Coordinates of C-alpha atoms in Angstrom, one line a residue:
X640 CA 112.7 56.3 100.2
X641 CA 110.2 53.4 99.0
X642 CA 107.0 53.9 96.8
X643 CA 104.8 52.7 99.6
X644 CA 106.5 55.1 102.0
X645 CA 106.2 58.1 99.4
X646 CA 102.3 57.0 99.2
X647 CA 101.8 57.5 102.9
X648 CA 103.5 60.8 102.7
X649 CA 101.1 61.8 100.1
X650 CA 98.3 60.5 102.2
X651 CA 99.1 62.4 105.2
X652 CA 99.3 65.5 103.5
X653 CA 95.7 65.1 101.7
X654 CA 94.4 64.4 105.2
X655 CA 93.8 68.1 106.1
X656 CA 90.6 67.3 108.0
X657 CA 89.1 64.6 109.8
X658 CA 87.5 62.0 107.6
X659 CA 83.6 61.7 107.5
X660 CA 83.5 58.0 106.5
X661 CA 84.0 54.9 108.7
X662 CA 86.3 52.5 107.2
X663 CA 86.2 48.8 107.8
X664 CA 89.0 46.6 106.3
X665 CA 88.0 42.7 106.1
X666 CA 90.9 40.5 106.0
X667 CA 91.7 37.2 106.5
X668 CA 94.8 34.8 106.7
X669 CA 93.9 32.2 104.0
X670 CA 91.4 32.6 101.1
X671 CA 88.0 30.4 101.0
X672 CA 86.9 31.4 104.4
X673 CA 84.0 33.5 102.8
X674 CA 85.4 37.0 103.0
X675 CA 83.9 38.6 100.2
X676 CA 80.4 37.1 101.2
X677 CA 80.8 38.9 104.4
X678 CA 82.1 42.4 103.1
X679 CA 78.8 42.2 100.8
X680 CA 76.1 41.2 103.6
X681 CA 77.7 43.7 105.9
X682 CA 77.4 46.5 103.4
X683 CA 73.5 45.5 102.8
X684 CA 72.8 45.4 106.2
X685 CA 74.5 48.9 107.3
X686 CA 73.1 50.3 104.3
X687 CA 69.9 49.1 105.7
X688 CA 70.5 51.3 108.6
X689 CA 70.5 54.2 106.7
X690 CA 74.1 54.7 106.0
X691 CA 75.8 55.3 102.3
X692 CA 78.0 52.6 101.8
X693 CA 81.1 51.9 99.4
X694 CA 82.7 48.9 98.7
X695 CA 86.6 49.2 97.7
X696 CA 87.5 45.8 96.0
X697 CA 91.2 45.6 96.8
X698 CA 91.3 41.7 96.4
X699 CA 92.8 42.3 92.9
X700 CA 92.8 39.8 90.1
X701 CA 89.6 38.3 91.5
X702 CA 85.9 39.3 91.2
X703 CA 84.0 38.2 94.1
X704 CA 82.0 41.4 95.0
X705 CA 81.0 41.7 91.4
X706 CA 79.9 38.2 91.0
X707 CA 78.0 38.2 94.5
X708 CA 76.0 41.6 93.3
X709 CA 75.4 40.1 89.9
X710 CA 77.1 43.2 88.4
X711 CA 80.2 43.8 85.9
X712 CA 81.7 47.0 86.4
X713 CA 82.2 49.3 83.5
X714 CA 85.4 50.8 84.7
X715 CA 88.1 50.1 87.4
X716 CA 91.1 51.9 89.0
X717 CA 93.0 51.3 86.1
X718 CA 90.5 53.6 84.2
X719 CA 90.9 56.3 87.2
X720 CA 94.8 56.3 86.9
X721 CA 95.3 56.1 83.2
X722 CA 92.3 56.8 81.5
X723 CA 91.0 60.0 82.8
X724 CA 88.0 58.5 84.3
X725 CA 86.5 60.3 87.8
X726 CA 86.1 58.7 91.0
X727 CA 82.3 58.9 90.3
X728 CA 82.6 57.5 87.0
X729 CA 84.4 53.9 88.4
X730 CA 81.8 53.4 91.1
X731 CA 79.4 50.6 89.9
X732 CA 76.0 50.6 91.6
X733 CA 74.9 47.5 93.4
X734 CA 71.8 46.4 95.2
X735 CA 70.0 49.2 97.5
X736 CA 72.0 51.8 95.9
X737 CA 75.6 50.2 97.5
X738 CA 78.3 51.4 95.5
X739 CA 81.7 49.5 94.6
X740 CA 85.0 50.2 93.3
X741 CA 87.1 47.6 91.4
X742 CA 90.3 47.5 91.9
X743 CA 91.0 45.6 88.7
X744 CA 94.5 45.2 87.8
X745 CA 95.2 49.2 88.4
X746 CA 96.8 48.9 91.7
X747 CA 99.1 46.0 90.6
X748 CA 101.5 48.5 89.2
X749 CA 101.5 50.7 91.9
X750 CA 105.2 50.7 92.1
X751 CA 105.7 52.3 88.6
X752 CA 103.3 55.4 89.1
X753 CA 105.1 58.6 89.4
X754 CA 104.4 61.2 92.4
X755 CA 101.8 63.1 90.5
X756 CA 100.3 59.7 89.4
X757 CA 100.5 58.8 93.0
X758 CA 99.0 62.4 94.4
X759 CA 96.5 62.1 91.6
X760 CA 95.1 58.6 92.9
X761 CA 95.2 59.6 96.4
X762 CA 93.1 62.7 95.9
X763 CA 90.6 60.7 93.8
X764 CA 90.2 58.4 96.5
X765 CA 90.1 60.7 99.2
X766 CA 86.8 61.9 97.5
X767 CA 85.1 58.6 98.5
X768 CA 85.1 60.2 102.1
X769 CA 82.5 62.8 100.8
X770 CA 80.4 60.1 99.1
X771 CA 79.8 57.5 101.6
X772 CA 79.3 57.0 105.4
X773 CA 80.8 53.7 105.4
X774 CA 83.9 52.4 103.1
X775 CA 84.1 48.8 103.4
X776 CA 87.6 47.2 101.7
X777 CA 88.0 43.8 100.9
X778 CA 91.5 42.7 100.9
X779 CA 93.4 40.0 99.3
X780 CA 94.0 36.8 101.6
X781 CA 97.1 35.9 103.2
X782 CA 100.1 38.3 104.3
X783 CA 101.1 40.1 101.0
X784 CA 102.8 43.6 100.8
X785 CA 99.4 44.9 99.1
X786 CA 97.3 43.3 101.9
X787 CA 99.4 44.7 104.6
X788 CA 99.3 47.9 103.3
X789 CA 95.7 48.0 103.8
X790 CA 95.5 46.5 106.8
X791 CA 98.1 48.6 108.5
X792 CA 96.2 52.0 107.1
X793 CA 92.7 51.0 108.7
X794 CA 91.7 51.8 111.8
X795 CA 89.1 49.1 112.4
X796 CA 90.1 45.8 111.1
X797 CA 87.6 42.9 110.7
X798 CA 89.6 39.4 110.6
X799 CA 87.6 36.7 109.3
X800 CA 88.4 33.0 110.5
X801 CA 86.7 29.9 110.6
X802 CA 87.4 26.6 113.1
X803 CA 89.8 25.0 110.5
X804 CA 93.3 24.5 111.9
X805 CA 94.6 26.1 108.5
X806 CA 92.5 29.1 109.1
X807 CA 93.2 30.1 112.7
X808 CA 97.2 29.3 111.6
X809 CA 97.0 31.9 108.6
X810 CA 95.3 34.1 110.5
X811 CA 97.7 34.0 113.3
X812 CA 100.5 34.5 110.7
X813 CA 98.8 37.7 109.3
X814 CA 98.5 39.1 112.9
X815 CA 102.2 38.3 113.3
X816 CA 103.2 40.0 110.3
X817 CA 101.0 42.8 111.3
X818 CA 102.3 43.2 114.8
X819 CA 105.8 42.8 114.2
X820 CA 105.7 45.3 111.2
X821 CA 107.5 48.9 112.8
X822 CA 104.6 50.6 110.8
X823 CA 101.7 49.2 112.7
X824 CA 100.4 51.8 115.4
X825 CA 98.9 49.1 117.6
X826 CA 97.3 51.7 119.7
X827 CA 95.5 53.4 117.0
X828 CA 94.1 50.0 115.7
X829 CA 91.0 47.9 116.5
X830 CA 91.2 44.2 115.5
X831 CA 87.7 42.6 115.8
X832 CA 87.5 38.6 115.2
X833 CA 84.5 37.4 113.4
X834 CA 84.1 33.5 113.2
X835 CA 82.6 32.2 110.0
X836 CA 80.6 28.9 109.5
X837 CA 80.2 27.9 112.8
X838 CA 77.3 25.3 114.4
X839 CA 77.0 27.4 117.4
X840 CA 77.8 30.7 119.4
X841 CA 80.0 28.7 121.4
X842 CA 82.2 27.5 118.5
X843 CA 82.3 31.1 117.4
X844 CA 83.6 32.4 120.8
X845 CA 86.1 29.5 120.8
X846 CA 87.5 30.6 117.4
X847 CA 88.0 34.0 119.0
X848 CA 89.4 32.9 122.5
X849 CA 92.0 30.6 120.4
X850 CA 93.3 33.4 118.3
X851 CA 93.4 36.1 121.3
X852 CA 95.0 33.8 123.6
X853 CA 97.9 33.2 120.9
X854 CA 98.0 37.1 120.4
X855 CA 98.4 38.0 124.3
X856 CA 101.0 35.5 124.6
X857 CA 103.1 35.8 121.6
X858 CA 102.7 39.3 120.5
X859 CA 101.3 41.2 123.5
X860 CA 98.3 42.2 121.7
X861 CA 94.4 42.2 122.4
X862 CA 91.7 41.3 120.1
X863 CA 88.0 42.2 120.2
X864 CA 85.2 39.8 119.5
X865 CA 82.6 41.1 117.0
X866 CA 80.4 38.0 116.8
X867 CA 79.8 35.1 114.7
X868 CA 77.9 33.8 111.4
X869 CA 76.4 30.5 111.3
X870 CA 76.7 27.6 108.8
X871 CA 73.8 28.1 106.6
X872 CA 72.5 26.5 103.3
X873 CA 71.0 29.7 102.6
X874 CA 73.8 31.6 101.6
X875 CA 75.1 28.9 99.3
X876 CA 71.9 29.5 97.7
X877 CA 72.2 33.0 97.3
X878 CA 75.8 32.5 96.0
X879 CA 74.4 30.5 93.3
X880 CA 71.9 32.9 92.4
X881 CA 74.5 36.1 92.7
X882 CA 72.5 37.7 95.4
X883 CA 73.6 38.4 99.0
X884 CA 71.8 36.2 101.4
X885 CA 70.5 39.4 103.4
X886 CA 68.6 40.4 100.7
X887 CA 67.2 37.1 98.9
X888 CA 66.7 35.3 102.5
X889 CA 66.6 38.2 105.1
X890 CA 64.8 36.1 107.6
X891 CA 67.4 33.4 107.5
X892 CA 69.9 32.9 110.7
X893 CA 73.0 34.2 108.6
X894 CA 71.3 37.0 107.5
X895 CA 70.0 37.9 111.1
X896 CA 73.7 37.5 112.1
X897 CA 74.7 39.7 109.9
X898 CA 72.3 42.2 110.7
X899 CA 73.3 42.0 114.4
X900 CA 77.1 42.5 113.5
X901 CA 76.4 45.6 111.4
X902 CA 74.4 47.1 114.2
X903 CA 77.6 46.5 116.5
X904 CA 79.8 48.2 114.2
X905 CA 77.7 51.1 113.5
X906 CA 76.9 51.8 117.3
X907 CA 80.6 50.9 118.4
X908 CA 79.6 47.6 120.4
X909 CA 81.3 44.2 120.8
X910 CA 79.5 40.9 120.8
X911 CA 79.2 40.1 124.6
X912 CA 81.3 36.8 125.7
X913 CA 80.0 35.1 129.0
X914 CA 82.7 34.2 131.3
X915 CA 83.2 30.5 131.8
X916 CA 83.3 28.9 135.1
X917 CA 84.8 26.1 136.7
X918 CA 86.6 23.2 135.2
X919 CA 85.5 24.5 131.8
X920 CA 87.1 27.7 132.2
X921 CA 90.3 25.7 133.4
X922 CA 90.5 23.2 130.7
X923 CA 90.1 26.0 128.3
X924 CA 92.7 27.9 128.9
X925 CA 95.1 24.9 129.1
X926 CA 93.8 23.9 125.5
X927 CA 94.1 27.8 124.4
X928 CA 97.8 28.0 125.8
X929 CA 98.9 24.6 124.0
X930 CA 97.7 25.8 120.8

């Protein structure tokens, strides 16, 4: 039995009651597609809906969430595991009282943890359920074991992609690794696509349809379309000022998109997709099958 399996067994034993918090895991096939920006702004918009949000920053070794919040965490996961800090103590307050937990490098040594340390870790992380209505997990990019472990454990996956060919290819590679993992429970998992940095709703839907076509054809899977985030200079300005665009420029087109996505997530809806007609539909299917 490997360490990951031991961890999952401990998690199962700790799940005595139904979890209180909704959990969304945000991931992508590659870096540089705006994943942490999406995490932070979704957190802001969900918090505005009256939900208590905590971000778990599992993008180990990077500090994107804290940079965008303009806050430096005093403690991280290492302090919980090795230095006796409580889960409450390692939660850093962000804007609008959003909390976030920095993974730091604590989880990188998970293979060296004893069974008692694993039980202690899981027991403390499970307390986040009591402290939040919504937990958003920001994973690393790619298909490393750490990323896949978080993605496979999540009931709701938000897959971020752009129109760049490398983004689509890497997103499909992640999905292929996920679907072909014998521990992945597809019936219990929702995968929703967010199209980022697009110039139109049509482009956003096109990104989703390309991914959904190849997943359906080669992996016998089915993705849902959550929505799109437009290319917006307001986001770049907000990043430079280390603030979420949803706070700094609440009336910007990107902020309005994040607001819509948050409503879809909390209300359990998905973005409507208008069915294509005639020759456009025919050509689209032909192109997507060739992708």
